[in-house]
mmCIF file of C-alpha atoms and ligand atoms in Angstrom:
data_model
loop_
_atom_site.group_PDB
_atom_site.id
_atom_site.type_symbol
_atom_site.label_atom_id
_atom_site.label_comp_id
_atom_site.label_asym_id
_atom_site.label_seq_id
_atom_site.Cartn_x
_atom_site.Cartn_y
_atom_site.Cartn_z
ATOM 1 C CA MET O 1 111.339 58.158 56.764
ATOM 2 C CA ALA O 2 109.866 54.674 56.220
ATOM 3 C CA LYS O 3 106.834 53.847 58.319
ATOM 4 C CA ALA O 4 107.494 51.404 61.159
ATOM 5 C CA TYR O 5 104.299 49.535 60.274
ATOM 6 C CA ASP O 6 101.161 49.864 58.182
ATOM 7 C CA HIS O 7 98.620 48.407 60.618
ATOM 8 C CA LEU O 8 98.402 47.413 64.235
ATOM 9 C CA PHE O 9 96.283 44.345 64.995
ATOM 10 C CA LYS O 10 95.274 43.607 68.538
ATOM 11 C CA LEU O 11 94.932 39.841 68.896
ATOM 12 C CA LEU O 12 93.895 37.900 71.960
ATOM 13 C CA LEU O 13 94.432 34.295 73.031
ATOM 14 C CA ILE O 14 91.787 32.676 75.195
ATOM 15 C CA GLY O 15 91.228 29.146 76.454
ATOM 16 C CA ASP O 16 91.474 27.034 79.578
ATOM 17 C CA SER O 17 94.395 27.201 81.963
ATOM 18 C CA GLY O 18 97.416 25.168 80.847
ATOM 19 C CA VAL O 19 96.496 24.723 77.168
ATOM 20 C CA GLY O 20 99.638 26.597 76.112
ATOM 21 C CA LYS O 21 98.546 30.178 75.340
ATOM 22 C CA THR O 22 101.648 31.753 76.862
ATOM 23 C CA CYS O 23 103.926 29.241 75.136
ATOM 24 C CA LEU O 24 102.323 29.932 71.745
ATOM 25 C CA ILE O 25 102.917 33.669 72.170
ATOM 26 C CA ILE O 26 106.504 33.133 73.322
ATOM 27 C CA ARG O 27 107.105 30.848 70.337
ATOM 28 C CA LEU O 28 105.712 33.513 68.028
ATOM 29 C CA ALA O 29 107.483 36.507 69.555
ATOM 30 C CA GLU O 30 110.766 34.998 70.758
ATOM 31 C CA ASP O 31 110.978 31.645 68.973
ATOM 32 C CA SER O 32 111.625 29.812 72.231
ATOM 33 C CA PHE O 33 109.870 27.323 74.518
ATOM 34 C CA SER O 34 109.982 26.416 78.186
ATOM 35 C CA SER O 35 108.367 23.377 79.775
ATOM 36 C CA THR O 36 108.149 25.171 83.138
ATOM 37 C CA TYR O 37 104.524 26.062 83.788
ATOM 38 C CA ILE O 38 103.902 29.454 85.357
ATOM 39 C CA SER O 39 100.198 30.187 85.245
ATOM 40 C CA THR O 40 99.427 33.639 83.858
ATOM 41 C CA ILE O 41 98.042 36.118 86.347
ATOM 42 C CA GLY O 42 95.858 38.741 84.731
ATOM 43 C CA ILE O 43 96.999 39.791 81.294
ATOM 44 C CA ASP O 44 100.125 40.611 79.294
ATOM 45 C CA PHE O 45 101.084 41.167 75.664
ATOM 46 C CA LYS O 46 103.951 40.637 73.242
ATOM 47 C CA ILE O 47 104.710 42.169 69.876
ATOM 48 C CA ARG O 48 105.597 40.510 66.595
ATOM 49 C CA MET O 49 105.974 42.168 63.211
ATOM 50 C CA VAL O 50 104.786 40.217 60.175
ATOM 51 C CA ASP O 51 104.734 40.993 56.496
ATOM 52 C CA ILE O 52 101.380 40.232 54.868
ATOM 53 C CA ASP O 53 100.800 40.923 51.186
ATOM 54 C CA GLY O 54 103.477 43.626 51.230
ATOM 55 C CA LYS O 55 102.057 45.338 54.339
ATOM 56 C CA LYS O 56 103.951 45.594 57.597
ATOM 57 C CA ILE O 57 101.623 44.391 60.322
ATOM 58 C CA LYS O 58 102.392 44.892 63.972
ATOM 59 C CA LEU O 59 100.746 42.075 65.912
ATOM 60 C CA GLN O 60 100.049 43.023 69.502
ATOM 61 C CA VAL O 61 99.239 39.621 70.960
ATOM 62 C CA TRP O 62 97.517 39.590 74.329
ATOM 63 C CA ASP O 63 97.903 36.642 76.659
ATOM 64 C CA THR O 64 95.024 36.051 79.048
ATOM 65 C CA ALA O 65 94.812 33.946 82.176
ATOM 66 C CA GLY O 66 92.782 30.784 81.634
ATOM 67 C CA GLN O 67 91.829 30.404 85.267
ATOM 68 C CA GLU O 68 88.154 31.066 86.000
ATOM 69 C CA ARG O 69 88.968 33.473 88.849
ATOM 70 C CA PHE O 70 90.532 35.926 86.366
ATOM 71 C CA LYS O 71 87.648 35.824 83.893
ATOM 72 C CA THR O 72 86.236 39.246 84.768
ATOM 73 C CA ILE O 73 89.621 40.841 84.188
ATOM 74 C CA THR O 74 90.425 39.002 80.976
ATOM 75 C CA THR O 75 87.058 39.475 79.293
ATOM 76 C CA ALA O 76 87.467 43.227 79.814
ATOM 77 C CA TYR O 77 90.348 43.007 77.336
ATOM 78 C CA PHE O 78 88.186 41.425 74.613
ATOM 79 C CA ARG O 79 87.068 44.871 73.560
ATOM 80 C CA GLY O 80 89.129 46.436 70.842
ATOM 81 C CA ALA O 81 90.518 43.100 69.638
ATOM 82 C CA VAL O 82 90.314 42.476 65.884
ATOM 83 C CA GLY O 83 91.244 38.809 66.212
ATOM 84 C CA ILE O 84 90.671 36.151 68.845
ATOM 85 C CA ILE O 85 92.433 32.800 68.982
ATOM 86 C CA LEU O 86 90.585 30.112 70.916
ATOM 87 C CA VAL O 87 93.034 27.520 72.210
ATOM 88 C CA TYR O 88 92.464 24.006 73.553
ATOM 89 C CA ASP O 89 94.900 21.203 74.350
ATOM 90 C CA ILE O 90 94.569 18.080 72.149
ATOM 91 C CA THR O 91 95.399 15.926 75.202
ATOM 92 C CA ASP O 92 92.661 17.502 77.339
ATOM 93 C CA GLU O 93 89.043 16.760 76.383
ATOM 94 C CA LYS O 94 87.650 19.270 78.879
ATOM 95 C CA SER O 95 89.613 22.152 77.361
ATOM 96 C CA PHE O 96 87.987 21.305 74.003
ATOM 97 C CA GLU O 97 84.481 21.114 75.487
ATOM 98 C CA ASN O 98 85.047 24.508 77.065
ATOM 99 C CA ILE O 99 85.723 26.117 73.696
ATOM 100 C CA GLN O 100 81.932 26.472 73.384
ATOM 101 C CA ASN O 101 81.887 28.456 76.611
ATOM 102 C CA TRP O 102 84.732 30.676 75.418
ATOM 103 C CA MET O 103 82.757 31.264 72.208
ATOM 104 C CA LYS O 104 79.801 32.345 74.330
ATOM 105 C CA SER O 105 81.997 34.702 76.336
ATOM 106 C CA ILE O 106 83.078 36.420 73.119
ATOM 107 C CA LYS O 107 79.428 36.915 72.110
ATOM 108 C CA GLU O 108 78.393 38.147 75.546
ATOM 109 C CA VAL O 109 81.200 40.647 75.880
ATOM 110 C CA GLY O 110 80.813 41.903 72.318
ATOM 111 C CA VAL O 111 84.372 42.060 71.114
ATOM 112 C CA GLY O 112 85.692 44.841 68.965
ATOM 113 C CA HIS O 113 83.227 47.511 70.086
ATOM 114 C CA GLY O 114 85.098 50.759 69.811
ATOM 115 C CA GLY O 115 88.089 50.330 72.029
ATOM 116 C CA GLY O 116 89.723 53.669 71.229
ATOM 117 C CA ILE O 117 91.287 52.286 68.116
ATOM 118 C CA LEU O 118 91.384 55.236 65.831
ATOM 119 C CA GLY O 119 94.099 57.584 64.729
ATOM 120 C CA CYS O 120 93.657 60.461 62.330
ATOM 121 C CA ARG O 121 93.666 59.465 58.713
ATOM 122 C CA GLY O 122 90.974 60.138 56.233
ATOM 123 C CA GLY O 123 88.627 61.443 58.971
ATOM 124 C CA ILE O 124 85.264 59.919 58.161
ATOM 125 C CA LEU O 125 86.746 56.631 57.030
ATOM 126 C CA LEU O 126 88.164 56.037 60.475
ATOM 127 C CA ILE O 127 84.903 56.736 62.257
ATOM 128 C CA LEU O 128 83.251 54.241 59.931
ATOM 129 C CA SER O 129 85.935 51.798 60.881
ATOM 130 C CA CYS O 130 84.723 51.879 64.452
ATOM 131 C CA LEU O 131 81.144 51.157 63.469
ATOM 132 C CA GLN O 132 82.236 48.327 61.228
ATOM 133 C CA ASN O 133 84.121 46.686 64.063
ATOM 134 C CA ALA O 134 81.102 46.851 66.303
ATOM 135 C CA SER O 135 78.722 45.231 63.854
ATOM 136 C CA ALA O 136 80.891 42.835 61.893
ATOM 137 C CA GLY O 137 82.594 41.352 64.940
ATOM 138 C CA VAL O 138 85.964 39.901 65.340
ATOM 139 C CA GLU O 139 87.896 37.345 63.269
ATOM 140 C CA ARG O 140 88.260 34.087 65.197
ATOM 141 C CA LEU O 141 90.585 31.105 64.862
ATOM 142 C CA LEU O 142 90.579 27.725 66.614
ATOM 143 C CA ILE O 143 93.851 26.131 67.720
ATOM 144 C CA GLY O 144 94.396 22.622 69.081
ATOM 145 C CA ASN O 145 97.799 22.924 70.757
ATOM 146 C CA LYS O 146 100.356 20.293 71.900
ATOM 147 C CA CYS O 147 100.105 18.246 68.703
ATOM 148 C CA ASP O 148 103.586 16.921 69.470
ATOM 149 C CA MET O 149 101.894 14.716 72.120
ATOM 150 C CA GLU O 150 100.137 12.415 69.665
ATOM 151 C CA GLU O 151 100.364 9.429 72.017
ATOM 152 C CA LYS O 152 98.248 11.302 74.593
ATOM 153 C CA ARG O 153 95.697 12.678 72.140
ATOM 154 C CA LYS O 154 92.112 12.829 73.467
ATOM 155 C CA VAL O 155 90.560 15.224 70.967
ATOM 156 C CA GLN O 156 90.272 13.922 67.434
ATOM 157 C CA ARG O 157 91.041 16.250 64.569
ATOM 158 C CA ASP O 158 87.657 15.552 62.954
ATOM 159 C CA ALA O 159 85.742 16.792 65.999
ATOM 160 C CA ALA O 160 87.667 20.066 66.030
ATOM 161 C CA GLU O 161 87.290 20.519 62.278
ATOM 162 C CA LYS O 162 83.536 20.017 62.664
ATOM 163 C CA LEU O 163 83.342 22.595 65.457
ATOM 164 C CA ALA O 164 85.382 25.111 63.466
ATOM 165 C CA LYS O 165 83.125 24.563 60.453
ATOM 166 C CA GLU O 166 79.989 25.093 62.549
ATOM 167 C CA HIS O 167 81.363 28.458 63.657
ATOM 168 C CA GLY O 168 82.711 29.316 60.210
ATOM 169 C CA ILE O 169 86.261 29.713 61.427
ATOM 170 C CA ARG O 170 89.668 28.283 60.548
ATOM 171 C CA PHE O 171 91.374 25.554 62.523
ATOM 172 C CA PHE O 172 95.020 24.622 63.088
ATOM 173 C CA GLU O 173 96.716 21.997 65.204
ATOM 174 C CA THR O 174 99.905 23.488 66.598
ATOM 175 C CA SER O 175 102.817 22.709 68.838
ATOM 176 C CA ALA O 176 104.459 25.565 70.690
ATOM 177 C CA LYS O 177 107.062 23.040 71.760
ATOM 178 C CA SER O 178 108.038 21.763 68.303
ATOM 179 C CA SER O 179 107.156 24.998 66.544
ATOM 180 C CA VAL O 180 104.540 23.383 64.323
ATOM 181 C CA ASN O 181 102.015 25.661 62.593
ATOM 182 C CA VAL O 182 102.457 28.550 65.073
ATOM 183 C CA GLU O 183 103.721 31.013 62.488
ATOM 184 C CA GLU O 184 101.138 29.756 59.965
ATOM 185 C CA ALA O 185 98.208 30.154 62.359
ATOM 186 C CA PHE O 186 99.022 33.765 63.302
ATOM 187 C CA SER O 187 99.883 34.773 59.718
ATOM 188 C CA THR O 188 96.651 33.257 58.403
ATOM 189 C CA LEU O 189 94.613 35.136 60.992
ATOM 190 C CA ALA O 190 96.414 38.405 60.177
ATOM 191 C CA ARG O 191 95.845 37.860 56.450
ATOM 192 C CA ASP O 192 92.128 37.138 57.011
ATOM 193 C CA ILE O 193 91.755 40.319 59.082
ATOM 194 C CA LEU O 194 93.523 42.382 56.439
ATOM 195 C CA GLN O 195 91.511 40.931 53.566
ATOM 196 C CA LYS O 196 88.229 41.264 55.440
ATOM 197 C CA SER O 197 88.984 44.921 56.040
ATOM 198 C CA TYR O 198 89.739 45.495 52.348
ATOM 199 C CA ARG O 199 86.439 43.871 51.405
ATOM 200 C CA LYS O 200 84.602 46.223 53.735
ATOM 201 C CA ALA O 201 86.486 49.351 52.736
ATOM 202 C CA ALA O 202 84.727 51.838 50.549
ATOM 203 C CA PRO O 203 85.492 50.654 46.993
ATOM 204 C CA SER O 204 86.946 54.010 46.019
ATOM 205 C CA SER O 205 89.286 54.258 49.007
ATOM 206 C CA GLY O 206 91.133 50.979 48.550
ATOM 207 C CA GLN O 207 92.150 51.342 52.189
ATOM 208 C CA PRO O 208 91.566 48.763 54.891
ATOM 209 C CA LEU O 209 89.269 49.704 57.759
ATOM 210 C CA LEU O 210 91.706 48.986 60.523
ATOM 211 C CA GLU O 211 93.799 50.751 63.001
ATOM 212 C CA PRO O 212 96.436 52.469 60.923
ATOM 213 C CA GLY O 213 100.141 52.668 61.585
ATOM 214 C CA PRO O 214 101.724 55.608 63.418
ATOM 215 C CA PRO O 215 99.807 58.816 62.680
ATOM 216 C CA ARG O 216 101.183 60.875 59.822
ATOM 217 C CA LYS O 217 101.014 64.627 59.706
ATOM 218 C CA THR O 218 97.985 65.484 57.615
ATOM 219 C CA GLY O 219 95.807 68.541 57.650
ATOM 220 C CA GLY O 220 92.610 66.514 58.151
ATOM 221 C CA LYS O 221 90.373 66.836 61.191
ATOM 222 C CA CYS O 222 88.951 63.880 63.004
ATOM 223 C CA SER O 223 87.812 63.065 66.469
ATOM 224 C CA LEU O 224 89.232 60.101 68.285
ATOM 225 C CA VAL O 225 86.576 57.682 69.459
HETATM 226 N N1 LIG L 1 104.270 19.152 74.939
HETATM 227 C C1 LIG L 1 103.863 20.408 74.882
HETATM 228 N N2 LIG L 1 103.713 21.127 76.006
HETATM 229 C C2 LIG L 1 103.288 22.422 75.892
HETATM 230 C C3 LIG L 1 103.004 23.018 74.648
HETATM 231 N N3 LIG L 1 102.586 24.282 74.867
HETATM 232 C C4 LIG L 1 102.628 24.449 76.185
HETATM 233 N N4 LIG L 1 103.057 23.348 76.825
HETATM 234 C C5 LIG L 1 103.226 23.171 78.274
HETATM 235 O O1 LIG L 1 101.953 23.298 78.910
HETATM 236 C C6 LIG L 1 102.069 23.978 80.153
HETATM 237 C C7 LIG L 1 101.153 25.176 80.178
HETATM 238 O O2 LIG L 1 101.566 26.117 79.191
HETATM 239 P P1 LIG L 1 101.190 27.665 79.278
HETATM 240 O O3 LIG L 1 101.598 28.296 77.990
HETATM 241 O O4 LIG L 1 101.703 28.295 80.506
HETATM 242 O O5 LIG L 1 99.584 27.568 79.380
HETATM 243 P P2 LIG L 1 98.523 28.745 79.474
HETATM 244 O O6 LIG L 1 97.403 28.388 78.570
HETATM 245 O O7 LIG L 1 99.180 30.073 79.205
HETATM 246 O O8 LIG L 1 98.040 28.658 80.977
HETATM 247 P P3 LIG L 1 97.380 29.815 81.931
HETATM 248 O O9 LIG L 1 98.381 30.927 81.976
HETATM 249 O O10 LIG L 1 97.189 29.165 83.254
HETATM 250 O O11 LIG L 1 96.093 30.224 81.305
HETATM 251 C C8 LIG L 1 103.566 24.323 80.308
HETATM 252 O O12 LIG L 1 104.167 23.346 81.110
HETATM 253 C C9 LIG L 1 104.093 24.264 78.891
HETATM 254 O O13 LIG L 1 105.447 23.946 78.834
HETATM 255 C C10 LIG L 1 103.166 22.224 73.451
HETATM 256 O O14 LIG L 1 102.932 22.645 72.323
HETATM 257 N N5 LIG L 1 103.593 20.925 73.650
#
């Protein structure tokens, strides 16, 4: 029977309240948009399958609450993520300034450490995978959302490009409303994660160091971390 997917990537969206995290995820997973604002309480996730370089990738995209009072809860979910999308609103200067604070939160919490991510395939390779995640960190992406509201723009593209460059990460301006660059941003992040994992894999294995798809019946022994 064909595998349902080759890899599962846990991604996380963070950023100030109201920047459009939920809308971006709904655009990605359901291709729809609502202008009604219901602030996220706690945390939730949606699934989207994507095809990257011939691999079926299951994106498990976690939506976090931007409100400060939920920060302790949401940062607890940073662990185990292989990708984090930092979102600001191009019409809200403060949400852009706060990206630096969100960056700090990622560093403080130490994303990707363990997180019970391993299944049983190739035994030792999977244990290595855990160590790699801990040391190499997570793949990050910067998004300036609501680019359909050009007339209300407060954050210039150049400033965001500069910030992204300083942190060595990619940057997209998106609109969850008009469906601009949403697909591209998530696919690019997934591709970067996949390629990074191939680069780190043992040259002889040719396998990415990521959470594999559904476990297959093999005779190998491995302990789940
Ligand atoms: N014009 C426009 N409005 C958007 C866009 N994305 C989101 N919005 C609106 O912005 C408001 C907030 O969107 P949410 O997705 O709920 O924001 P959030 O970041 O999840 O907010 P919290 O859950 O409080 O952290 C809603 O009224 C959305 O309709 C966009 O791309 N363009």
